[in-house]
Coordinates of C-alpha atoms in Angstrom, one line a residue:
M14 CA 2.2 -9.3 -24.8
P15 CA -0.2 -8.4 -21.6
D16 CA 0.9 -6.1 -18.9
Q17 CA 2.5 -8.3 -16.2
A18 CA 1.4 -7.6 -12.4
R19 CA 1.2 -9.5 -9.2
V20 CA -1.7 -9.7 -6.9
V21 CA -0.9 -9.9 -3.3
A22 CA -3.7 -10.8 -0.6
Y23 CA -2.9 -10.7 2.8
A24 CA -5.2 -11.7 6.1
R25 CA -4.7 -13.2 9.6
H26 CA -5.7 -16.4 7.8
L27 CA -6.0 -17.5 4.4
D28 CA -6.9 -20.9 3.0
D29 CA -7.3 -22.8 -0.3
G30 CA -10.8 -21.5 -0.7
H31 CA -9.8 -17.9 -0.5
R32 CA -7.1 -18.8 -3.1
A33 CA -9.8 -20.3 -5.6
D34 CA -12.3 -17.5 -5.0
L35 CA -9.7 -14.8 -5.5
A36 CA -8.6 -16.9 -8.9
A37 CA -12.0 -17.1 -10.0
A38 CA -12.6 -13.2 -9.4
L39 CA -9.4 -12.4 -11.1
G40 CA -10.6 -14.6 -14.2
G41 CA -13.7 -12.7 -14.2
L42 CA -12.0 -9.4 -14.6
G43 CA -10.1 -10.7 -17.6
A44 CA -6.8 -11.5 -15.9
D45 CA -4.9 -14.5 -17.0
V46 CA -3.7 -16.1 -13.4
R47 CA -0.2 -17.7 -14.4
D48 CA 1.3 -18.9 -10.9
T49 CA 0.4 -18.8 -7.3
S50 CA 2.1 -19.0 -4.0
T51 CA 1.4 -19.0 -0.1
A52 CA 3.4 -18.0 2.7
A53 CA 2.5 -18.1 6.4
T54 CA 4.1 -16.1 9.3
P55 CA 2.9 -16.6 12.8
T56 CA 0.7 -13.3 12.5
Y57 CA -0.7 -13.4 8.9
D58 CA -0.8 -15.2 5.7
V59 CA -0.1 -14.3 2.1
L60 CA -1.3 -15.3 -1.3
T61 CA 0.6 -14.4 -4.2
L62 CA -0.7 -14.5 -7.9
D63 CA 1.3 -13.6 -11.0
V64 CA -1.2 -12.5 -13.7
G65 CA -1.2 -11.0 -17.1
L66 CA -3.6 -8.2 -17.9
P67 CA -4.7 -8.1 -21.4
A68 CA -7.2 -5.4 -20.8
G69 CA -4.6 -3.3 -18.6
A70 CA -4.6 -3.0 -14.8
S71 CA -7.5 -0.5 -14.1
P72 CA -10.5 -2.7 -14.4
V73 CA -8.5 -5.5 -12.3
R74 CA -7.5 -2.8 -9.6
A75 CA -11.2 -1.7 -9.4
G76 CA -12.5 -5.2 -9.2
L77 CA -9.9 -6.2 -6.8
A78 CA -11.1 -3.4 -4.4
R79 CA -14.5 -4.9 -4.6
W80 CA -13.3 -8.3 -3.8
S81 CA -11.5 -6.9 -1.0
A82 CA -14.2 -5.0 0.4
A83 CA -16.7 -7.8 0.1
T84 CA -14.5 -10.5 1.6
G85 CA -12.5 -8.3 4.3
I86 CA -9.2 -9.7 3.0
G87 CA -6.5 -7.1 2.0
A88 CA -5.4 -7.2 -1.5
A89 CA -3.0 -5.4 -3.8
L90 CA -2.3 -5.1 -7.4
V91 CA 1.5 -4.6 -7.8
P92 CA 3.2 -3.4 -11.0
A93 CA 5.9 -5.7 -12.1
P94 CA 8.8 -3.1 -11.8
V95 CA 8.2 -3.1 -7.9
Y96 CA 8.9 -6.8 -7.6
A97 CA 11.2 -7.4 -10.7
P98 CA 14.8 -8.2 -9.6
G99 CA 17.0 -5.1 -9.4
P100 CA 17.7 -2.4 -7.0
K101 CA 14.8 -1.3 -4.6
L102 CA 14.1 1.7 -2.6
L103 CA 11.6 1.4 0.5
I104 CA 10.7 4.9 2.0
M105 CA 8.3 5.3 5.0
D106 CA 6.6 8.0 7.2
V107 CA 7.6 7.5 11.0
D108 CA 4.7 8.5 13.3
S109 CA 1.9 5.8 13.3
T110 CA 3.7 4.3 10.5
L111 CA 7.2 2.9 11.5
I112 CA 6.3 3.5 15.0
K113 CA 3.1 3.1 16.7
Q114 CA 3.0 6.6 18.4
E115 CA 2.8 10.5 17.3
V116 CA 6.1 11.8 18.7
I117 CA 4.8 15.3 18.9
E118 CA 2.0 14.1 21.3
L119 CA 4.7 12.3 23.5
L120 CA 6.6 15.5 24.1
A121 CA 3.4 17.6 24.5
A122 CA 2.4 15.4 27.3
H123 CA 5.4 16.8 29.2
A124 CA 3.9 20.1 28.8
G125 CA 0.4 18.9 29.8
R126 CA -1.2 19.7 26.3
E127 CA -1.3 16.1 25.0
A128 CA -5.0 16.3 24.2
E129 CA -4.7 19.9 22.4
V130 CA -2.0 18.8 20.3
A131 CA -3.4 15.3 19.4
A132 CA -6.5 17.1 18.0
V133 CA -4.6 19.3 15.7
T134 CA -2.5 16.3 14.8
E135 CA -5.5 14.4 13.9
A136 CA -6.9 17.1 11.8
A137 CA -3.7 17.8 10.2
M138 CA -3.4 14.1 9.2
R139 CA -7.1 14.0 7.9
G140 CA -5.8 16.9 5.5
E141 CA -8.2 19.5 7.1
L142 CA -5.3 21.9 8.0
D143 CA -2.0 23.0 6.3
F144 CA 0.6 20.9 7.5
A145 CA 3.3 23.4 8.3
Q146 CA 1.0 25.7 10.0
S147 CA -0.3 22.9 12.1
L148 CA 3.3 21.9 13.1
H149 CA 4.2 25.4 14.1
H150 CA 1.2 25.7 16.2
R151 CA 1.9 22.3 17.9
V152 CA 5.4 23.0 18.4
R153 CA 4.8 26.4 20.2
A154 CA 3.1 24.1 22.7
L155 CA 6.6 22.8 23.7
A156 CA 8.4 26.0 24.5
G157 CA 10.0 26.0 27.6
L158 CA 10.5 22.2 28.2
P159 CA 13.9 21.1 29.0
A160 CA 15.5 19.3 26.1
S161 CA 16.2 16.4 28.5
V162 CA 12.3 15.4 27.5
I163 CA 13.7 14.1 24.2
D164 CA 15.5 11.3 26.0
D165 CA 12.4 10.3 27.7
V166 CA 10.4 10.2 24.5
V167 CA 13.1 8.1 22.8
A168 CA 12.8 5.7 25.6
R169 CA 9.3 5.5 25.0
I170 CA 9.1 4.8 21.2
E171 CA 7.5 1.5 20.3
L172 CA 8.1 0.1 16.7
S173 CA 5.2 -0.9 14.7
D174 CA 4.8 -4.7 14.6
G175 CA 6.8 -6.1 11.6
A176 CA 8.8 -2.9 11.2
E177 CA 12.4 -4.3 12.2
Q178 CA 11.8 -7.4 10.2
L179 CA 11.0 -5.3 7.0
V180 CA 13.8 -3.3 7.2
A181 CA 16.2 -5.7 7.7
T182 CA 14.9 -8.0 5.0
Y183 CA 15.5 -4.9 2.5
L184 CA 18.8 -4.2 3.9
D185 CA 20.0 -7.7 3.8
A186 CA 18.9 -8.2 0.6
G187 CA 21.2 -5.0 -0.5
H188 CA 18.5 -2.4 -0.9
R189 CA 17.9 0.9 0.5
V190 CA 15.5 1.9 3.4
G191 CA 14.9 5.2 4.6
V192 CA 12.4 7.6 6.3
V193 CA 11.0 10.8 5.9
S194 CA 9.1 12.4 8.9
G195 CA 7.0 15.4 9.7
G196 CA 8.5 14.5 13.4
F197 CA 11.7 15.5 14.8
A198 CA 15.3 14.6 13.7
Q199 CA 16.5 14.7 17.5
V200 CA 14.2 11.7 18.3
L201 CA 14.6 10.0 14.9
A202 CA 18.4 9.8 14.9
P203 CA 18.8 7.1 17.7
L204 CA 16.0 4.8 15.7
A205 CA 17.7 5.5 12.4
D206 CA 21.0 4.2 13.9
R207 CA 19.2 1.1 15.8
L208 CA 17.5 0.1 12.5
R209 CA 20.7 0.7 10.4
L210 CA 18.5 3.0 8.0
S211 CA 20.0 4.3 4.6
F212 CA 18.8 7.7 5.2
A213 CA 16.5 9.8 7.6
R214 CA 14.9 13.2 7.1
A215 CA 12.8 15.1 9.7
N216 CA 12.3 18.5 11.2
D217 CA 14.8 20.3 13.6
L218 CA 13.5 21.3 17.1
G219 CA 14.8 24.5 18.3
I220 CA 16.9 24.3 21.3
D221 CA 18.6 27.0 22.9
G222 CA 20.5 26.9 26.3
G223 CA 19.1 23.4 26.9
V224 CA 15.4 24.2 26.5
L225 CA 13.1 23.8 23.7
T226 CA 12.2 27.2 21.8
G227 CA 9.1 26.4 20.7
R228 CA 10.3 26.7 17.0
V229 CA 11.6 24.3 14.4
A230 CA 14.6 25.3 12.2
G231 CA 15.1 25.1 8.5
T232 CA 12.5 23.8 5.9
V233 CA 9.5 22.1 7.4
V234 CA 8.9 18.5 6.1
D235 CA 5.8 18.7 4.6
R236 CA 4.2 16.6 1.6
R237 CA 6.0 18.2 -1.2
E238 CA 9.2 18.0 0.8
K239 CA 8.5 14.2 1.4
E240 CA 8.0 13.7 -2.5
R241 CA 11.3 15.5 -3.1
V242 CA 13.3 13.4 -0.7
L243 CA 11.9 10.2 -2.4
R244 CA 12.7 11.5 -5.8
A245 CA 16.3 12.6 -4.8
E246 CA 17.1 9.3 -3.0
A247 CA 15.7 7.3 -5.9
A248 CA 17.9 9.1 -8.4
S249 CA 21.1 9.1 -6.1
S250 CA 21.0 5.6 -5.7
G251 CA 20.0 4.5 -9.3
V252 CA 16.5 3.3 -8.6
S253 CA 13.8 3.8 -10.9
L254 CA 10.7 5.5 -9.4
A255 CA 8.7 2.6 -10.6
A256 CA 10.9 0.2 -8.4
T257 CA 10.1 2.1 -5.2
I258 CA 7.7 1.7 -2.4
A259 CA 6.3 4.4 -0.2
V260 CA 4.2 3.8 3.2
G261 CA 2.4 6.3 4.9
D262 CA -0.7 7.0 7.0
G263 CA -1.6 10.7 6.8
A264 CA -2.3 13.6 4.4
N265 CA 1.3 14.8 4.6
D266 CA 2.3 11.4 2.8
L267 CA -0.1 11.7 -0.2
D268 CA 2.5 13.1 -2.7
M269 CA 5.2 10.4 -2.0
L270 CA 2.4 7.7 -2.2
A271 CA 1.4 9.2 -5.7
A272 CA 5.1 9.4 -6.8
A273 CA 6.2 6.1 -5.7
G274 CA 5.9 2.9 -7.9
L275 CA 3.5 1.3 -5.2
G276 CA 2.0 3.8 -2.5
V277 CA 0.8 1.9 0.5
A278 CA -1.6 3.3 2.9
F279 CA -0.8 1.8 6.5
R280 CA -3.6 1.7 9.1
A281 CA -4.4 5.2 7.3
K282 CA -7.0 8.0 7.3
P283 CA -10.0 7.3 4.6
A284 CA -8.6 9.8 2.2
V285 CA -5.2 8.6 2.3
R286 CA -6.7 4.7 1.9
A287 CA -8.7 6.0 -1.0
A288 CA -5.7 7.6 -3.0
A289 CA -3.1 4.9 -2.3
D290 CA -2.4 1.9 -4.6
A291 CA -2.7 -0.5 -1.6
A292 CA -4.4 -0.3 1.8
L293 CA -2.6 -2.1 4.5
D294 CA -5.0 -2.6 7.4
L295 CA -3.5 -5.5 9.2
P296 CA -1.0 -4.0 11.9
D297 CA 2.1 -5.6 10.4
L298 CA 4.4 -3.7 8.3
D299 CA 6.3 -6.9 7.6
V300 CA 3.7 -7.6 4.8
V301 CA 5.1 -4.9 2.6
R302 CA 8.1 -7.2 1.7
Y303 CA 5.8 -9.4 -0.1
F304 CA 5.0 -6.4 -2.6
S305 CA 8.8 -6.2 -3.3
G306 CA 8.9 -10.1 -3.9
L307 CA 11.2 -10.3 -0.7

């Protein structure tokens, strides 16, 4: 029997012409289109095609990438275990993924060093710097700030569009949703409570006498730790790795994106987009639920 998969296309607007064009492109790649469906939200449209892959997934994935580049329409080839019935796990990065901002930059603004820290963050997310070393460098810029700045930053956090809907859809269907962040637990905790996340892992900011020490405590949450958390959470909840989705935007997310059943690059750096299974450039995380069939 040919491999089964699902093609999910997404854009601000899709019509019957797009559906016919995509079906023809898939047929030209040797895929057998078996069923199609559409969905529309106030901010984006989705087209889903269930396909058989007599020649395997690789030529279809490559051809789909070319079609997406030519049309400007996002498209992902989703393996069957990701959307098949059964327990699922969604794990996401936080900064510039679950939320719109970079938390360490919001903190650094209180020290008047936002631009300096932002430049280091950008280089680290492109994979040009070792993440742990860059984190220690950036956190040193926070030394001496009153711990009360954490509350100020929490109040300024903005969820990415669609994030709340995505999390709620997963949880309401009985699945697990969690985050693993190179940011800070003290900022993440209120957000995790608000969203009812199944788990949340981040770095601990050092605080002594009500003042930030400029250090982090414990193991740094780097790309290897993110992958470890994904594997551990999947195992503890009885979810096959093949049924997991990981979403992130930077080099620190590459290992967990590679390990997941479907790795999604969300408005990501070029190197991350190139390595991920799917690239979501629409500024709406809710699209991810269609990869899971939810």
